[in-house]
Amino acid sequence: MIGFLQIIQILIMIGLILTALAVVIFRDLISAAIALGASSLLLSLQFFILRAPDVAIAEAAVGAALTTAIFIFAIRSTEREEGYH
Amino acid sequence: MRKAIAVLALLILFVFLAMGAIEMRPFGEPEETEMDDYFLYDEEEGSQAHNHVNNVVTAVLFDYRGLDTLGEATILFAAVSGVLTVLRELKKEGGKDD
Amino acid sequence: MNWKMSRIVRTVTNFLIVPIIVFGIYLVLHGHLTPGGGFQGGAVIASSTALLIIAYGTLGEHEKDLSSVEALGLTLFILIALLGIGTTMFYNFLAGAGGVFGGTIPEGINPGYINTGGTIPLMNIFVGLEVTAALSLIIWMMSKETFVINSEKKEVKD
């Protein structure tokens, strides 16, 4: 019997794989940065379900907010498209 | 179509938040208490007897392994020093080259 | 030099900035009772700084103040660690002493009294100060560099 939490965990795992693939596939770097933020938000949800709320708060604050902001500032300073020569 | 998807997402979020609010336990009563006898309530080794703290994670981070936290704070300080040094130099160069 | 996002983003920022900062301060101050602590609370407050910078462009010329706040937090942390050097470093000399943060807690499940914990809440506060200032400073310097480079690009294009 698969419980409710197991179903949510499986859905989060599928979402993690999809967002991680999206980070690699996207040619637009800002879209890739946003996908990385979504991936880290899903990871923090998984941490919370596994009963590690400290790590979940740190992951959500650092991974989803600060890292995305730093990536977007860096992309604005350089080129937006990947493979531009 | 977009409005229907938005309403559906809002409903799912509402159900999750309402479930969390209904299943919320009283403050200080954890859901699983198997390890609390050893980590919290033990009269010689427990965190309540040692540090008068209810949160074992914080007791480990700031008391038992305080040196690790000091190292982490020092790493952050070094990182900020590096960022300040590098970016200040860049800004001055950009101003002069004009 | 500085950009401004649209009116929607600025209004939402005005509404959200106070709850985010209050939540971060709650995480720092209740670090010895609930999940959270200095690093997590500081990161949450720094994310509010990132939101302000993204919405409004710049925050002025206060980076020296932030730098000194960061150094002050680290110094006070080391000072509190050294105050217990009579027995060992990081000795919790305030716990159960009856003074500030020195209350005793009854054994068993209890609702969490904030006046307990000894030096742990003080260290939480100092680490929270340091992490807030450090992460805000990193984001601020990156955004400043972005403005400088973007203005140079515009001048080259013109």
XYZ file of C-alpha atoms in Angstrom:
341
model
C 0.000 0.000 0.000
C 1.518 3.276 -1.113
C 0.688 6.091 1.250
C -0.008 9.714 0.504
C 3.500 10.891 1.391
C 5.076 8.297 -0.887
C 2.993 9.525 -3.837
C 4.096 13.103 -3.125
C 7.703 11.978 -2.881
C 7.514 10.185 -6.235
C 5.973 13.281 -7.839
C 8.722 15.481 -6.371
C 11.401 13.115 -7.653
C 9.904 13.209 -11.177
C 9.786 16.993 -10.978
C 13.415 17.119 -9.829
C 14.544 15.041 -12.802
C 12.485 17.137 -15.238
C 13.781 20.472 -13.927
C 17.371 19.209 -13.871
C 16.985 18.111 -17.514
C 15.512 21.515 -18.336
C 18.589 23.228 -16.871
C 20.795 21.283 -19.286
C 18.540 21.530 -22.342
C 17.587 25.235 -22.321
C 19.642 27.482 -24.601
C 18.352 30.636 -22.919
C 20.474 31.067 -19.805
C 17.882 33.025 -17.811
C 15.380 30.207 -18.335
C 18.046 27.758 -17.178
C 18.653 29.823 -14.024
C 14.921 29.885 -13.254
C 14.745 26.118 -13.788
C 17.650 25.692 -11.376
C 15.723 27.727 -8.790
C 12.638 25.551 -9.292
C 14.753 22.427 -8.918
C 16.214 23.663 -5.650
C 12.737 24.577 -4.364
C 11.530 21.026 -5.076
C 14.636 19.703 -3.316
C 13.813 21.776 -0.247
C 10.264 20.313 -0.273
C 11.799 16.844 -0.345
C 14.037 17.749 2.608
C 10.977 18.926 4.518
C 9.107 15.676 3.850
C 12.151 13.727 5.053
C 11.935 15.702 8.346
C 14.991 17.918 8.020
C 13.406 21.372 8.363
C 16.703 23.136 9.087
C 18.208 22.009 5.798
C 14.934 22.772 4.022
C 14.939 26.409 5.187
C 18.598 26.877 4.250
C 18.102 25.265 0.841
C 15.022 27.350 0.063
C 16.662 30.623 1.082
C 20.090 30.088 -0.446
C 19.304 27.848 -3.414
C 16.044 29.298 -4.627
C 16.476 32.994 -3.838
C 20.108 34.054 -3.513
C 21.707 31.764 -6.101
C 19.074 32.639 -8.702
C 19.599 36.350 -8.064
C 23.385 36.030 -8.391
C 23.052 33.977 -11.603
C 20.674 36.519 -13.113
C 23.013 39.405 -12.270
C 25.900 37.485 -13.860
C 23.856 36.724 -16.992
C 22.841 40.365 -17.340
C 26.517 41.312 -17.290
C 27.424 38.857 -20.073
C 25.562 37.260 -22.970
C 22.084 35.835 -22.603
C 22.287 33.076 -25.222
C 24.467 30.015 -24.836
C 27.089 29.248 -27.473
C 27.294 32.821 -28.797
C 30.571 33.609 -30.572
C -7.814 27.411 -20.232
C -5.161 29.442 -18.437
C -7.711 30.612 -15.908
C -8.791 27.008 -15.258
C -5.180 25.938 -14.662
C -4.651 28.859 -12.293
C -7.800 28.008 -10.319
C -6.733 24.363 -10.119
C -3.276 25.288 -8.830
C -4.844 27.628 -6.263
C -7.176 24.865 -5.075
C -4.309 22.382 -4.703
C -2.290 24.924 -2.732
C -5.312 25.682 -0.542
C -5.848 21.984 0.199
C -2.193 21.561 1.157
C -2.213 24.585 3.468
C -5.525 23.577 5.068
C -4.199 20.061 5.682
C -1.112 21.517 7.314
C -3.210 23.772 9.509
C -5.541 20.953 10.566
C -2.797 18.445 11.287
C -0.677 20.939 13.238
C 0.354 19.642 16.631
C 0.732 21.621 19.837
C 3.995 23.531 20.194
C 6.799 21.348 21.500
C 5.241 17.984 20.716
C 7.162 16.332 17.888
C 5.545 13.772 15.668
C 8.064 11.033 16.351
C 9.597 10.710 19.784
C 11.680 7.534 19.592
C 15.056 9.256 19.834
C 14.073 11.928 22.342
C 14.738 9.702 25.360
C 18.373 9.475 24.375
C 19.068 12.907 22.860
C 16.834 15.167 24.928
C 15.674 13.673 28.208
C 18.650 11.621 29.347
C 19.843 12.883 32.701
C 23.555 12.572 31.986
C 23.963 12.838 28.224
C 20.802 14.638 27.136
C 20.661 18.116 25.697
C 18.154 19.348 28.271
C 20.458 18.427 31.156
C 23.631 19.705 29.480
C 22.616 22.953 27.826
C 19.003 23.637 28.868
C 18.048 23.602 25.193
C 15.130 21.836 23.542
C 16.593 21.874 20.038
C 19.313 19.270 19.688
C 20.410 20.439 16.235
C 21.188 23.941 17.497
C 22.921 22.498 20.558
C 25.212 20.471 18.309
C 25.849 23.372 15.919
C 26.648 26.030 18.499
C 27.890 24.129 21.541
C 29.267 20.668 20.911
C 30.675 21.525 17.469
C 31.137 25.262 17.907
C 34.495 25.260 16.161
C 32.847 24.037 12.950
C 30.429 26.950 13.037
C 33.360 29.298 13.610
C 35.032 27.866 10.513
C 31.862 28.349 8.480
C 31.584 31.988 9.573
C 35.247 32.531 8.699
C 34.713 31.020 5.237
C 31.824 33.429 4.649
C 33.978 36.361 5.808
C 36.772 35.335 3.436
C 34.331 34.997 0.536
C 32.944 38.491 1.137
C 36.467 39.901 1.389
C 37.319 38.353 -1.977
C 34.152 39.655 -3.625
C 34.738 43.174 -2.269
C 38.363 43.222 -3.424
C 37.697 41.951 -6.942
C 34.604 44.007 -7.690
C 35.938 47.290 -6.288
C 38.994 47.062 -8.531
C 36.798 46.384 -11.576
C 34.633 49.404 -10.877
C 37.576 51.798 -10.613
C 39.097 50.505 -13.865
C 35.784 50.957 -15.678
C 35.625 54.549 -14.479
C 39.162 55.373 -15.594
C 38.943 53.828 -19.043
C 36.175 56.147 -20.133
C 22.590 53.861 -13.762
C 19.741 52.185 -11.920
C 16.764 50.415 -13.333
C 13.299 50.108 -11.837
C 11.006 47.172 -12.352
C 7.332 47.702 -13.171
C 4.784 49.064 -10.742
C 3.375 45.570 -10.056
C 6.734 44.248 -8.878
C 7.374 47.299 -6.717
C 3.950 47.113 -5.042
C 4.279 43.402 -4.307
C 7.750 44.071 -2.911
C 6.367 46.776 -0.635
C 3.840 44.313 0.753
C 6.185 41.327 1.053
C 9.298 42.926 2.463
C 8.092 43.310 6.038
C 6.788 39.711 6.505
C 10.036 38.312 5.063
C 12.204 40.350 7.430
C 9.994 39.519 10.416
C 10.141 35.824 9.549
C 13.926 35.987 9.340
C 14.179 37.697 12.721
C 11.855 35.053 14.156
C 14.078 32.304 12.800
C 17.153 33.896 14.373
C 15.616 34.628 17.782
C 13.859 31.257 18.164
C 16.819 29.257 16.896
C 17.178 27.339 20.146
C 13.498 26.341 20.272
C 12.337 25.663 16.717
C 14.024 24.605 13.463
C 16.107 27.425 12.138
C 19.006 29.364 13.491
C 21.518 32.011 12.635
C 22.459 30.885 9.135
C 18.914 30.170 7.974
C 17.470 33.406 9.376
C 20.326 35.436 7.960
C 19.812 33.894 4.529
C 16.097 34.729 4.653
C 16.800 38.371 5.565
C 19.423 38.556 2.813
C 16.861 37.239 0.308
C 14.680 40.224 1.255
C 17.639 42.445 0.372
C 17.873 40.682 -2.990
C 14.171 41.347 -3.560
C 14.650 45.063 -2.790
C 17.638 45.345 -5.125
C 15.842 43.540 -7.968
C 12.736 45.704 -7.585
C 14.290 49.111 -7.004
C 17.710 48.832 -8.633
C 19.911 50.192 -5.880
C 19.896 50.839 -2.169
C 22.305 53.731 -1.904
C 25.860 53.827 -0.601
C 25.864 51.791 2.593
C 28.226 48.963 1.793
C 30.822 50.124 4.338
C 28.157 49.921 7.075
C 27.266 46.379 5.995
C 30.927 45.408 5.958
C 31.426 46.672 9.494
C 28.262 44.880 10.668
C 29.665 41.652 9.280
C 33.023 42.106 10.991
C 31.218 43.020 14.229
C 29.149 39.825 14.110
C 32.203 37.607 13.588
C 34.159 39.402 16.326
C 31.362 39.090 18.878
C 30.957 35.393 17.994
C 34.648 34.731 18.665
C 34.456 36.827 21.844
C 31.535 34.774 23.208
C 33.464 31.632 22.303
C 36.536 32.871 24.142
C 34.607 33.920 27.262
C 34.265 30.276 28.259
C 37.996 29.647 28.010
C 38.138 28.935 31.768
C 37.147 25.351 31.087
C 37.160 24.946 27.304
C 36.516 27.107 24.291
C 32.804 27.283 23.406
C 31.903 26.351 26.989
C 28.270 27.161 27.679
C 28.880 29.194 30.817
C 25.461 30.896 30.835
C 23.294 27.774 30.735
C 21.278 27.336 33.897
C 23.046 30.201 35.652
C 19.822 32.132 36.146
C 20.771 35.353 34.372
C 20.231 36.390 30.786
C 19.202 33.311 28.768
C 19.994 31.266 31.856
C 16.604 29.862 32.782
C 16.117 26.190 33.451
C 13.586 24.081 31.591
C 11.503 21.282 33.110
C 12.254 17.798 31.928
C 10.056 16.315 29.254
C 7.924 17.896 26.535
C 7.614 21.610 27.199
C 6.378 24.573 25.182
C 9.797 26.163 24.880
C 10.778 29.054 27.074
C 12.798 31.666 25.232
C 14.906 32.605 28.252
C 16.915 29.376 28.130
C 19.896 28.090 26.276
C 22.868 29.976 27.690
C 25.220 31.281 25.007
C 23.390 29.545 22.153
C 20.825 32.339 21.481
C 23.582 34.961 21.654
C 25.655 33.035 19.122
C 22.570 32.651 16.950
C 22.074 36.411 16.947
C 25.707 37.141 16.090
C 25.887 34.532 13.329
C 22.596 35.915 11.996
C 24.080 39.430 11.845
C 27.168 38.163 10.065
C 25.338 36.020 7.509
C 22.797 38.764 6.760
C 25.508 41.327 6.115
C 27.705 38.931 4.139
C 25.078 37.614 1.718
C 23.523 41.081 1.258
C 26.969 42.473 0.490
C 27.721 39.780 -2.112
C 24.413 40.399 -3.924
C 24.851 44.162 -3.709
C 28.333 44.149 -5.214
C 27.204 41.822 -8.013
C 24.283 44.133 -8.843
C 26.535 47.202 -8.834
C 28.885 45.489 -11.261
C 25.890 44.668 -13.465
C 24.883 48.338 -13.577
C 28.413 49.450 -14.439
C 28.826 46.883 -17.233
C 25.354 47.553 -18.667
C 25.961 51.319 -18.760
C 29.280 50.697 -20.538
C 27.485 48.500 -23.089
C 24.951 51.257 -23.745
C 27.687 53.831 -24.223
C 29.460 51.562 -26.699
C 26.223 51.016 -28.611
C 25.405 54.704 -28.703
